[in-house]
mmCIF file of C-alpha atoms in Angstrom:
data_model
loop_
_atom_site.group_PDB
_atom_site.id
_atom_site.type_symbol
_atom_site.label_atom_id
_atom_site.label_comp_id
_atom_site.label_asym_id
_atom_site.label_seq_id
_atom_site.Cartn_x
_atom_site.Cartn_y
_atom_site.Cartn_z
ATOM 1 C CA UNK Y 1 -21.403 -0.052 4.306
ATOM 2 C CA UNK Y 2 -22.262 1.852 7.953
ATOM 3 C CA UNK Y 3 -21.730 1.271 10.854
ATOM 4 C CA UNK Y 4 -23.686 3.108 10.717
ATOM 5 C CA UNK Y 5 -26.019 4.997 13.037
ATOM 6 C CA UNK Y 6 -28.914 2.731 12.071
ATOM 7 C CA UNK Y 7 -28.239 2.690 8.530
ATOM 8 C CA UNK Y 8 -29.588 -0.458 7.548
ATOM 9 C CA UNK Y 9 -32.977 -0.013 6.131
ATOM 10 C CA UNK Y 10 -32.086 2.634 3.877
ATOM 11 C CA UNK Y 11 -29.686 0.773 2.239
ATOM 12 C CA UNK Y 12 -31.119 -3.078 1.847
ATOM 13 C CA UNK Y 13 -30.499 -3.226 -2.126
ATOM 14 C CA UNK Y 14 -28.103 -0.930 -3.666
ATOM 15 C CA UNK Y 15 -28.543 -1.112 -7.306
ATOM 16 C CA UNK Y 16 -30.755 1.733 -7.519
ATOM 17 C CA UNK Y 17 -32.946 4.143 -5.989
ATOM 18 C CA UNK Y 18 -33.928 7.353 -7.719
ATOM 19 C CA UNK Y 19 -35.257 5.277 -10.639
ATOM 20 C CA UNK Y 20 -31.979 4.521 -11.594
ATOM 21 C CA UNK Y 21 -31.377 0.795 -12.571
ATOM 22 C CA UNK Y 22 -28.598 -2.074 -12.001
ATOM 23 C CA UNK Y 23 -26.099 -1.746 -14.440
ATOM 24 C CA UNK Y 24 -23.247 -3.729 -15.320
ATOM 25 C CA UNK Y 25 -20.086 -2.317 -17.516
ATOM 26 C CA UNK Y 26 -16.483 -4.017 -18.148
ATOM 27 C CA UNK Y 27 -14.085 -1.480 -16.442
ATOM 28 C CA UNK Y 28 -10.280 -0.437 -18.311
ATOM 29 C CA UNK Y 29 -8.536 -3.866 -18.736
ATOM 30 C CA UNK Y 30 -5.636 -2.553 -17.131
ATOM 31 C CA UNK Y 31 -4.321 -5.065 -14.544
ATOM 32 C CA UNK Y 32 -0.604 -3.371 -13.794
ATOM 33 C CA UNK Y 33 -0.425 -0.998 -10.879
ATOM 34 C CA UNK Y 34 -0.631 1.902 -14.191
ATOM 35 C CA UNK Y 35 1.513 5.197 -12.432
ATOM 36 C CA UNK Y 36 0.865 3.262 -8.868
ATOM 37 C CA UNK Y 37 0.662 5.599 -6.256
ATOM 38 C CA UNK Y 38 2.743 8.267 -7.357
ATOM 39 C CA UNK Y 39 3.032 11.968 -5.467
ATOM 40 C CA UNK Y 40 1.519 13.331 -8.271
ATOM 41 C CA UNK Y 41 -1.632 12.121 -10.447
ATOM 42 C CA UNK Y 42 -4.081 13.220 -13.195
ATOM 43 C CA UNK Y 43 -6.935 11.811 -13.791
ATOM 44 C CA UNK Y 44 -10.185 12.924 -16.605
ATOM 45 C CA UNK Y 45 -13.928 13.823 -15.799
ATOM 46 C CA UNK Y 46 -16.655 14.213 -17.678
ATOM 47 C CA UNK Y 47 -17.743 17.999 -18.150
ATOM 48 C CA UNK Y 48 -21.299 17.604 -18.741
ATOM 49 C CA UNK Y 49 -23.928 19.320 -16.787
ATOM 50 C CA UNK Y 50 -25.654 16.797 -14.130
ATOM 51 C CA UNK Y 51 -28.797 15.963 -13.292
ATOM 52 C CA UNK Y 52 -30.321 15.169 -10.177
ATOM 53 C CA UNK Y 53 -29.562 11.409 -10.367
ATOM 54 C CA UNK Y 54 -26.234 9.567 -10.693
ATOM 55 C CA UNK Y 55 -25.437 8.440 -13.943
ATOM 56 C CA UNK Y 56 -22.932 5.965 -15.832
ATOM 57 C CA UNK Y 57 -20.114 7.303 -17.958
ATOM 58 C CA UNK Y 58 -20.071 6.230 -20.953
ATOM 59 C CA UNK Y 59 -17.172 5.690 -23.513
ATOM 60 C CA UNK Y 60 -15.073 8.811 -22.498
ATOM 61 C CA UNK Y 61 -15.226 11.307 -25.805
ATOM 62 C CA UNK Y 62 -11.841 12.877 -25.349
ATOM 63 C CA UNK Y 63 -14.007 16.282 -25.783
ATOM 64 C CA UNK Y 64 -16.266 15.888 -22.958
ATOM 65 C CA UNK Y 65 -13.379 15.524 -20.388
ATOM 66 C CA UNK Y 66 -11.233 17.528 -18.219
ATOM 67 C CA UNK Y 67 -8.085 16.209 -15.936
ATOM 68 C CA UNK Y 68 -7.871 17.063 -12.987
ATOM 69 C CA UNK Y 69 -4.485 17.476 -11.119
ATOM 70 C CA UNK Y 70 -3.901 15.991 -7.615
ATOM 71 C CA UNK Y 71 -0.945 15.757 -5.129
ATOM 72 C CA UNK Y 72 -0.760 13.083 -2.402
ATOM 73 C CA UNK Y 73 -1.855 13.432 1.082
ATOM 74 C CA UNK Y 74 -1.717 9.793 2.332
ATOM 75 C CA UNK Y 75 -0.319 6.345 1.580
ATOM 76 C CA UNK Y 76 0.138 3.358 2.876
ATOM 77 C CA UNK Y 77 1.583 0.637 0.331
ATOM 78 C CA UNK Y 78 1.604 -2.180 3.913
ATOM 79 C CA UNK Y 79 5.286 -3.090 3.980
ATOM 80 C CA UNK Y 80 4.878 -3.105 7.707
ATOM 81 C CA UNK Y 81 2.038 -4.012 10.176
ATOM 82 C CA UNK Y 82 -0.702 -1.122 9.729
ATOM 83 C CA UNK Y 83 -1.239 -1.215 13.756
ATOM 84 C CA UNK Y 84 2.625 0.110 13.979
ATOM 85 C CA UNK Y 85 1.852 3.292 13.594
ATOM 86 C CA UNK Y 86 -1.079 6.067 13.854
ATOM 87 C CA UNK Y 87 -2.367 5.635 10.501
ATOM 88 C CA UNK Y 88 -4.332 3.522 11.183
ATOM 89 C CA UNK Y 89 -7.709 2.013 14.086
ATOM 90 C CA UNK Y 90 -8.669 -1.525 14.342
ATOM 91 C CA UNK Y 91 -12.363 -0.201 15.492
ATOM 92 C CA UNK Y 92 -14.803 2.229 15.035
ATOM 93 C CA UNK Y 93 -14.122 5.587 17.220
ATOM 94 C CA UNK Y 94 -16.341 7.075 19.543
ATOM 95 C CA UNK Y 95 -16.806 10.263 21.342
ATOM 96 C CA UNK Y 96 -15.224 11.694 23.472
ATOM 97 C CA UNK Y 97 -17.006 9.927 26.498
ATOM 98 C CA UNK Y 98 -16.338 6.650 25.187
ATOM 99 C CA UNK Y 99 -13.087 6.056 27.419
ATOM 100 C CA UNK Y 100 -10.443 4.666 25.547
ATOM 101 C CA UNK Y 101 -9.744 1.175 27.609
ATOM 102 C CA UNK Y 102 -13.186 0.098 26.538
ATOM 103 C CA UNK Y 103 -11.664 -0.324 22.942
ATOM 104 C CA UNK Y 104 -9.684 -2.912 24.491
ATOM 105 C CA UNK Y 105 -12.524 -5.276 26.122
ATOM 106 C CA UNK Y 106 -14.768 -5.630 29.012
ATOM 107 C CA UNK Y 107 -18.740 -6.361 28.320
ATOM 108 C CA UNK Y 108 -20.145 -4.231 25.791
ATOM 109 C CA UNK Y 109 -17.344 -3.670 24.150
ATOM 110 C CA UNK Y 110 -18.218 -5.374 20.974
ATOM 111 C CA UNK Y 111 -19.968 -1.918 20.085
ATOM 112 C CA UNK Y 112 -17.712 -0.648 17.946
ATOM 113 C CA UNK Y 113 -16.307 -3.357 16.502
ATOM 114 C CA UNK Y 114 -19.432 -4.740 14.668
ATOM 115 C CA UNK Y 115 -22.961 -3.631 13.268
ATOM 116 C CA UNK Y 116 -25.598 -5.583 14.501
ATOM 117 C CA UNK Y 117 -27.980 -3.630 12.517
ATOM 118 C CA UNK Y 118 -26.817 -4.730 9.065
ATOM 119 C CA UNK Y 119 -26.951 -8.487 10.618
ATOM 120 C CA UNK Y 120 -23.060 -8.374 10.534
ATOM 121 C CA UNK Y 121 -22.042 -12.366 12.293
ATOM 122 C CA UNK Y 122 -18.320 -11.129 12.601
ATOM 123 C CA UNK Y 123 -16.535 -9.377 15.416
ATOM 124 C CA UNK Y 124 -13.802 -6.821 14.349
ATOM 125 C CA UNK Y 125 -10.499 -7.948 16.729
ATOM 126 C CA UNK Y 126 -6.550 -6.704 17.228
ATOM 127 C CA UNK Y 127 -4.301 -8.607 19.137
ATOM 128 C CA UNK Y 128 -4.798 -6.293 22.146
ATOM 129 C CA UNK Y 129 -8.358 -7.234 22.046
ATOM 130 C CA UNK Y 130 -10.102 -8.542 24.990
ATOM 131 C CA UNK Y 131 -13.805 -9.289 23.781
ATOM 132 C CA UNK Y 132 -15.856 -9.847 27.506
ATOM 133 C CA UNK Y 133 -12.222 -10.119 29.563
ATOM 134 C CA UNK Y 134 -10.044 -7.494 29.849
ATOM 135 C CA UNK Y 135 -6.952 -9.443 28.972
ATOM 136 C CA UNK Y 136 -5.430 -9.303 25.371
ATOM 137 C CA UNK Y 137 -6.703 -12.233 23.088
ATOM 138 C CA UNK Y 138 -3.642 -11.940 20.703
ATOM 139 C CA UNK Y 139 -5.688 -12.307 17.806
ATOM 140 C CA UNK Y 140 -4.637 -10.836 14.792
ATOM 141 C CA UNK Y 141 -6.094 -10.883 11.780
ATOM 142 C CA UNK Y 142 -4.018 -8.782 10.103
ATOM 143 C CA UNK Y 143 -0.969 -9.712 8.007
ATOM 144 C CA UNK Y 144 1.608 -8.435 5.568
ATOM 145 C CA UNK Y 145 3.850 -10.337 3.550
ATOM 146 C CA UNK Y 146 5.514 -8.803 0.470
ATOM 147 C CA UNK Y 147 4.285 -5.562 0.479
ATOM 148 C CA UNK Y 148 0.429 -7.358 0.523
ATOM 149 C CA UNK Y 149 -1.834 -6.289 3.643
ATOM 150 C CA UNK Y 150 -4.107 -9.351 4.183
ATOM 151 C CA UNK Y 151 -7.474 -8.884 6.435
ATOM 152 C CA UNK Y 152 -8.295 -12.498 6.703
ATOM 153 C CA UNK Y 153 -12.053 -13.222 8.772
ATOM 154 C CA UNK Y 154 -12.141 -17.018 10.172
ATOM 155 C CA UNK Y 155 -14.426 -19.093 12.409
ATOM 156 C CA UNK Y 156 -14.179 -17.668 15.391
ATOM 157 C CA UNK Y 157 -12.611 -20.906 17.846
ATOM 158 C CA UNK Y 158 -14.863 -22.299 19.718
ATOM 159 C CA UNK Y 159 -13.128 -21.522 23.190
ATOM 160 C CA UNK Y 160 -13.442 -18.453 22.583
ATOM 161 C CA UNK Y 161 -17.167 -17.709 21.352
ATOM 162 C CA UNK Y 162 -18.620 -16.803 24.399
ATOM 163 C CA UNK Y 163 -15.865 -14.493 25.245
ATOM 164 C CA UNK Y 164 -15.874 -12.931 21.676
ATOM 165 C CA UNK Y 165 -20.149 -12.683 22.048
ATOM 166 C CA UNK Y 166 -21.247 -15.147 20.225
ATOM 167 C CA UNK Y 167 -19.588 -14.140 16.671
ATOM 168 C CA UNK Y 168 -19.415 -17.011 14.113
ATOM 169 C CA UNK Y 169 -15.908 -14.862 12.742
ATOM 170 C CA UNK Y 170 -13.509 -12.607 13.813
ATOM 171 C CA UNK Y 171 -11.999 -10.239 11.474
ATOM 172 C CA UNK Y 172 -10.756 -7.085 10.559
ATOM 173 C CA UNK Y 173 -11.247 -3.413 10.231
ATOM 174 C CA UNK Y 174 -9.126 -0.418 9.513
ATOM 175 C CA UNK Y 175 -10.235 3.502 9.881
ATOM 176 C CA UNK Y 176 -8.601 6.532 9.685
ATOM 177 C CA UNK Y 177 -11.363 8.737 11.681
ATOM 178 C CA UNK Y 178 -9.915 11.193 13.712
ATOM 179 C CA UNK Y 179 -6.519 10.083 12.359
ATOM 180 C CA UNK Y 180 -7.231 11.030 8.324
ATOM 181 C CA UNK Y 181 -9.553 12.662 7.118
ATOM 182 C CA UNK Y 182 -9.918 15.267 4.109
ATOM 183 C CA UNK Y 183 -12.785 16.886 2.274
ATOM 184 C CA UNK Y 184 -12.580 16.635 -1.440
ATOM 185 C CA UNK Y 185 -10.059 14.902 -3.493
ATOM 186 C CA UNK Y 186 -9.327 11.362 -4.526
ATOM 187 C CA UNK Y 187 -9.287 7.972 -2.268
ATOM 188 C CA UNK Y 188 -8.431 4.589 -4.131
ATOM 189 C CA UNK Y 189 -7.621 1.312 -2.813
ATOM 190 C CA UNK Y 190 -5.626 -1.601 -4.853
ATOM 191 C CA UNK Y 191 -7.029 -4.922 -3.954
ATOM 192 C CA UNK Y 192 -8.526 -8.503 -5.087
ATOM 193 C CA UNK Y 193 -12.153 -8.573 -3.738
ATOM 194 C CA UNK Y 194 -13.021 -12.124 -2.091
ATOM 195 C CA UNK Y 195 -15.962 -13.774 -2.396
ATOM 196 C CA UNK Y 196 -17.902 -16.653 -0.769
ATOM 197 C CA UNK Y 197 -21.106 -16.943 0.844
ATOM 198 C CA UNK Y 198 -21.495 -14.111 3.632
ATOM 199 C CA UNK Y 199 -18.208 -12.849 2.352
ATOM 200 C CA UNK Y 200 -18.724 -8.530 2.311
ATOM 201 C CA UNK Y 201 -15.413 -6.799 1.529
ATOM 202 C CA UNK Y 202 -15.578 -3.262 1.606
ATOM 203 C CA UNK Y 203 -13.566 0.835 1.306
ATOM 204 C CA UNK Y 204 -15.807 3.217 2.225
ATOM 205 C CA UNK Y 205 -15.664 6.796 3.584
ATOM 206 C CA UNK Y 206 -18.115 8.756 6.760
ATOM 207 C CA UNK Y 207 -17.984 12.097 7.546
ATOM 208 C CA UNK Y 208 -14.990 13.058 10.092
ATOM 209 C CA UNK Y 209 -17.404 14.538 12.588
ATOM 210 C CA UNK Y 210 -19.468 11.233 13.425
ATOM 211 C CA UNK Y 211 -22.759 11.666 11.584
ATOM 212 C CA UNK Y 212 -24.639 9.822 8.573
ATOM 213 C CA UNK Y 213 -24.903 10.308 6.177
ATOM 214 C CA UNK Y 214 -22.941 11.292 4.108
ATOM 215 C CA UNK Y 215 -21.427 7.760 3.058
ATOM 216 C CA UNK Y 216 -19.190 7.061 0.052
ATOM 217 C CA UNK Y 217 -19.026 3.719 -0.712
ATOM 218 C CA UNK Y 218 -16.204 3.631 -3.052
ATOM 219 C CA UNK Y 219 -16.297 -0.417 -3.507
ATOM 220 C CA UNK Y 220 -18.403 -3.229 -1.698
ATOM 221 C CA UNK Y 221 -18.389 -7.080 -2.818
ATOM 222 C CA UNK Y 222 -20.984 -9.248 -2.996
ATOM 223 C CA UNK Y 223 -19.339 -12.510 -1.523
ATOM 224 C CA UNK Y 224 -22.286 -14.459 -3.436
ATOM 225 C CA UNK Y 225 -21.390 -12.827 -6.599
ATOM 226 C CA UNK Y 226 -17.651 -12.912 -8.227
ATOM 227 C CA UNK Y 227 -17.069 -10.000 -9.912
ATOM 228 C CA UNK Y 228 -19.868 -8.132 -9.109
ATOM 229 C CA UNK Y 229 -18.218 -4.732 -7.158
ATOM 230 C CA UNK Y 230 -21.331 -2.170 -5.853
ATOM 231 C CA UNK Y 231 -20.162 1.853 -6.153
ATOM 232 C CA UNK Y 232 -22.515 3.917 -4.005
ATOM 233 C CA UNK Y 233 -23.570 7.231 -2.477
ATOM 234 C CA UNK Y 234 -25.825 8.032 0.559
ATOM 235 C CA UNK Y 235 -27.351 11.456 1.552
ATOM 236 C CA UNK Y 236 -30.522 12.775 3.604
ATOM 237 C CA UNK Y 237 -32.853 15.080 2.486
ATOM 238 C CA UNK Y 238 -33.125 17.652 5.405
ATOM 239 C CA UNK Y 239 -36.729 18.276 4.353
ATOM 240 C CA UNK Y 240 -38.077 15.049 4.918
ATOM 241 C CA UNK Y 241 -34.842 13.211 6.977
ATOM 242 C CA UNK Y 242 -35.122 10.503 4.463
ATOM 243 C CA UNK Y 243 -32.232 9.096 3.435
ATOM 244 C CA UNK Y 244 -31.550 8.424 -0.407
ATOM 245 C CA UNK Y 245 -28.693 6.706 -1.969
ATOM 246 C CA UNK Y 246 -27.799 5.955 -5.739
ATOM 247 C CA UNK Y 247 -25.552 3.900 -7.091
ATOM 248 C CA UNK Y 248 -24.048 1.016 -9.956
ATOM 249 C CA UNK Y 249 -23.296 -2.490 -9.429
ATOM 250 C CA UNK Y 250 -19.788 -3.098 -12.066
ATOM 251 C CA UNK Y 251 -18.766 -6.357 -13.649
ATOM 252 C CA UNK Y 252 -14.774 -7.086 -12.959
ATOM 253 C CA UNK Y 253 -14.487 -10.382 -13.995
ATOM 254 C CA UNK Y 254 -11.429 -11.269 -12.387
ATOM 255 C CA UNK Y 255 -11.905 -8.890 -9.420
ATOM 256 C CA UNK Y 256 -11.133 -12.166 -6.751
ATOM 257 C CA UNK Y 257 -7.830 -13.326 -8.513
ATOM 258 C CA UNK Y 258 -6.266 -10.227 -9.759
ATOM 259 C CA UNK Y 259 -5.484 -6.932 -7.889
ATOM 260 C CA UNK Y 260 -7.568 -3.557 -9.284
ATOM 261 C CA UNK Y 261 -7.791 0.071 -8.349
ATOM 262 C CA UNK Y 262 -10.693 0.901 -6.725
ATOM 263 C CA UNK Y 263 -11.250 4.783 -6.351
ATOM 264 C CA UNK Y 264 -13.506 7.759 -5.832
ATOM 265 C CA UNK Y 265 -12.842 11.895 -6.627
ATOM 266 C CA UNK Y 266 -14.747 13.736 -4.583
ATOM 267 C CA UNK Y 267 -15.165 17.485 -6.142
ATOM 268 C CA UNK Y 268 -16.923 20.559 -4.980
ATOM 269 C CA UNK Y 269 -19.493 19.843 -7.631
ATOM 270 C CA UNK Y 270 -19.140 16.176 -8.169
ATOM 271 C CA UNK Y 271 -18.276 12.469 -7.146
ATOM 272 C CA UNK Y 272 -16.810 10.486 -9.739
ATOM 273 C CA UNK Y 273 -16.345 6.337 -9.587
ATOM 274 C CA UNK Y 274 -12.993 4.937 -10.867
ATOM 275 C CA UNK Y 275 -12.360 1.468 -12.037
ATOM 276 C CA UNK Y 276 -8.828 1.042 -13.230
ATOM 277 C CA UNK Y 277 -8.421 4.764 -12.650
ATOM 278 C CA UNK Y 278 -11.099 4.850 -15.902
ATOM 279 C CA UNK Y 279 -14.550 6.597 -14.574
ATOM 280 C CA UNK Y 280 -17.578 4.561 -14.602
ATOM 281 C CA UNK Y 281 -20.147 6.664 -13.188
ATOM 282 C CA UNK Y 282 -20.911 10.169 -11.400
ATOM 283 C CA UNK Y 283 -23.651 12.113 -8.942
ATOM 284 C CA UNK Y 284 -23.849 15.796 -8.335
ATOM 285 C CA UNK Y 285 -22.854 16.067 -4.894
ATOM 286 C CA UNK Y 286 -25.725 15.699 -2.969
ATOM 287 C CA UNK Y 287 -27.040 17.828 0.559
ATOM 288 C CA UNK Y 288 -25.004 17.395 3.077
ATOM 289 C CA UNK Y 289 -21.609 16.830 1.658
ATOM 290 C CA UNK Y 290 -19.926 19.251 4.121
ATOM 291 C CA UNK Y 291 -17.516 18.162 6.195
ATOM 292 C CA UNK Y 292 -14.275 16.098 6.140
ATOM 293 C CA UNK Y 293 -14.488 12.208 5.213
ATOM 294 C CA UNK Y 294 -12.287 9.313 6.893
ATOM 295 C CA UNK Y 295 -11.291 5.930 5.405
ATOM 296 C CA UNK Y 296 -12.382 2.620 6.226
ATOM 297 C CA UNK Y 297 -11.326 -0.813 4.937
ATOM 298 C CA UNK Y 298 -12.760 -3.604 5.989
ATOM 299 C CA UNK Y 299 -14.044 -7.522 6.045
ATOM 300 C CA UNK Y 300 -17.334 -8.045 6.966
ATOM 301 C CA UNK Y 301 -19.167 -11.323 7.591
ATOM 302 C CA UNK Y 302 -23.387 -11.801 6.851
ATOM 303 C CA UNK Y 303 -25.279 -8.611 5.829
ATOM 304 C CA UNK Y 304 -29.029 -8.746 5.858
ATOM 305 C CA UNK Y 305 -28.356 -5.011 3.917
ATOM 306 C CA UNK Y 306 -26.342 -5.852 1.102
ATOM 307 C CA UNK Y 307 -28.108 -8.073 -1.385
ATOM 308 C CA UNK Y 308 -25.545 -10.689 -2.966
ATOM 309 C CA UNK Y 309 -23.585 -11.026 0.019
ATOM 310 C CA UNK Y 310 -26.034 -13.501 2.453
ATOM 311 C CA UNK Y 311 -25.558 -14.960 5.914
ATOM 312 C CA UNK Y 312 -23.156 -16.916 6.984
ATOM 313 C CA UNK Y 313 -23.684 -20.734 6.839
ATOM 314 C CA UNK Y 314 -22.002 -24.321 5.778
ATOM 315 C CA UNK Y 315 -20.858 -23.725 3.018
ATOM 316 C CA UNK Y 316 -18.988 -20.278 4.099
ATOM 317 C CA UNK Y 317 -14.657 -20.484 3.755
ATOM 318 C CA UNK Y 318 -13.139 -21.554 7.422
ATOM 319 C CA UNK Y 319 -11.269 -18.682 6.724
ATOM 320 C CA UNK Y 320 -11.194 -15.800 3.511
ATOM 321 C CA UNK Y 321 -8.559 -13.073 3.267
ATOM 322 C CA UNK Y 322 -9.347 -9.279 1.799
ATOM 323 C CA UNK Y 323 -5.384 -8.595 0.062
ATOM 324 C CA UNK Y 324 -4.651 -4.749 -0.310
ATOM 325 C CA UNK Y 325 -1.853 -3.553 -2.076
ATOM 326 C CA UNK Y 326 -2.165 -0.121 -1.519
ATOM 327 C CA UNK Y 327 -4.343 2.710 0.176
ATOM 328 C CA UNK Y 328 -3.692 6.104 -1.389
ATOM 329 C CA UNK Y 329 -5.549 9.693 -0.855
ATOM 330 C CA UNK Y 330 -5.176 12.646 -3.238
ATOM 331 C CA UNK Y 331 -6.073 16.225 -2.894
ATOM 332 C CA UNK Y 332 -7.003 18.285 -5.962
ATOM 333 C CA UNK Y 333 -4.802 20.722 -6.882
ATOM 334 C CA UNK Y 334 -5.108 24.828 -6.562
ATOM 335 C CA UNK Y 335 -5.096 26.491 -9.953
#
């Protein structure tokens, strides 16, 4: 999804670079929370050698699969507000020269909590949030109610556009960078994906240390497209700089109105895409893959990079709420 140090034109249409098509598969129909998010957790992989370009996985042949053994490293199952502890930022971080009362508001402080580039028309805001003042908005657009995190974007009111620059929405983001952040393992998310025009859900990880690529985009909605859930990796080629990505768009019919596990394991040698904790596709891990990755969960409004998603308009929801049950990582375990 990036924010993405000018990610946008290498990743306008997902479904498929490296010759690789759009493909659509029906995930497990598992719709319980299956082990939930226990301490400990197995999952299978395929075995087979990989090419050089991401692949589905096909029916799993009990043969051609391995489990792999993993112990929790972080959870957060939202039976309290995510901003009461350190878990969890409500913006992007930046470096250490970025002072940290310019999170809170004064002009330009919109940087990190939007991406112009990918034509983004929502402002991510906390209720300490100032937008162009320096005094706290209160606006919250987070909320939990039986164990259920809700990120809910609305129209941004109109007192308060030119003070929140010009954003048609306000919404909300959560990252773990420099809170979280682990290299290998497995990351999932339980959640109902929302849709609606300009609707653009997303859980996606960046590398610890600031740069991009690498990008895992472990689930993205198209808002114009129930169901439809985009899986995706990004990497540059040092050779060239260009940046390549390769991914599957995934069918879940009922993806908006019942809650699914969303997840990625990220091995020394591979990167595997979960559905229902089933895999559905797999890339050798590509350059670059180095360093620790952070979480992010968001609700983004308008994308001019994400096909299926559009801008915002009409006949957008007044308001549309991202509902999380869960945020788990993994790491694997030693043998």
């Amino acid at each position: 999804m990036s924010p993405r140090k000018n990610s946008g034109t290498e990743r306008s249409t997902l479904c498929a670079l490296l010759s690789v098509g759009c493909l659509v598969a029906g995930p497990a129909s598992a719709q319980v929370d299956l082990a939930g998010a226990t301490a400990k957790l197995t999952l299978q992989v395929a075995t087979a050698i990989l090419g050089e370009k991401c692949r589905r996985v096909e029916t799993p042949n009990p043969v051609s699969f391995a489990s792999v053994a993993l112990h929790r490293t972080f959870h957060d199952d939202f039976d309290a507000h995510p901003l009461t502890d350190s878990r969890w930022a409500s913006y992007y971080a930046g470096g250490a020269a970025w002072p940290e009362a310019r999170y809170w508001g004064g002009e330009g402080s919109d940087f990190r909590r939007k991406t112009s580039y990918n034509g983004e028309q929502q402002i991510y805001v906390d209720p300490r949030y100032g937008g162009r003042e320096t005094t706290p908005l209160g606006l919250d657009p987070f909320k939990v109610s039986n164990g259920i995190l809700s990120i809910t974007a609305s129209r941004t009111p109109p007192a308060l556009k030119a003070v929140l620059f010009n954003n048609e929405y306000v919404s909300g983001i959560l990252t773990t960078q420099s809170r979280f952040s682990q290299k290998y393992g497995y990351f999932e998310i339980r959640a109902k994906v929302p849709v609606g025009t300009g609707v653009w859900p997303a859980f996606w990880m960046l590398a610890d240390d600031g740069g991009w690529p690498p990008e895992i985009d472990i689930m993205e909605g198209r808002g114009q497209r129930p169901g439809s859930i985009v899986m995706t990796t990004h990497w540059r080629i040092p050779e060239t700089q260009r940046v390549e990505r390769c991914g599957f768009d995934f069918i879940v019919p009922d993806a908006a109105t019942a809650f699914h596990d969303y997840g990625v394991l990220w091995q020394p040698d591979r990167i595997t895409y979960f559905i229902d904790r089933q895999p559905v596709s797999e890339i050798k891990v590509p350059v670059g893959f180095h360093e620790p990755m952070y979480m992010i969960v968001n609700l983004a409004m308008g994308s001019k990079t994400l096909e299926g998603v559009g801008f915002v308009d009409g006949e957008s929801p007044t308001t549309v709420a991202f509902e999380i049950d869960r945020v788990s990582a993994y790491q694997i375990d030693e043998r």
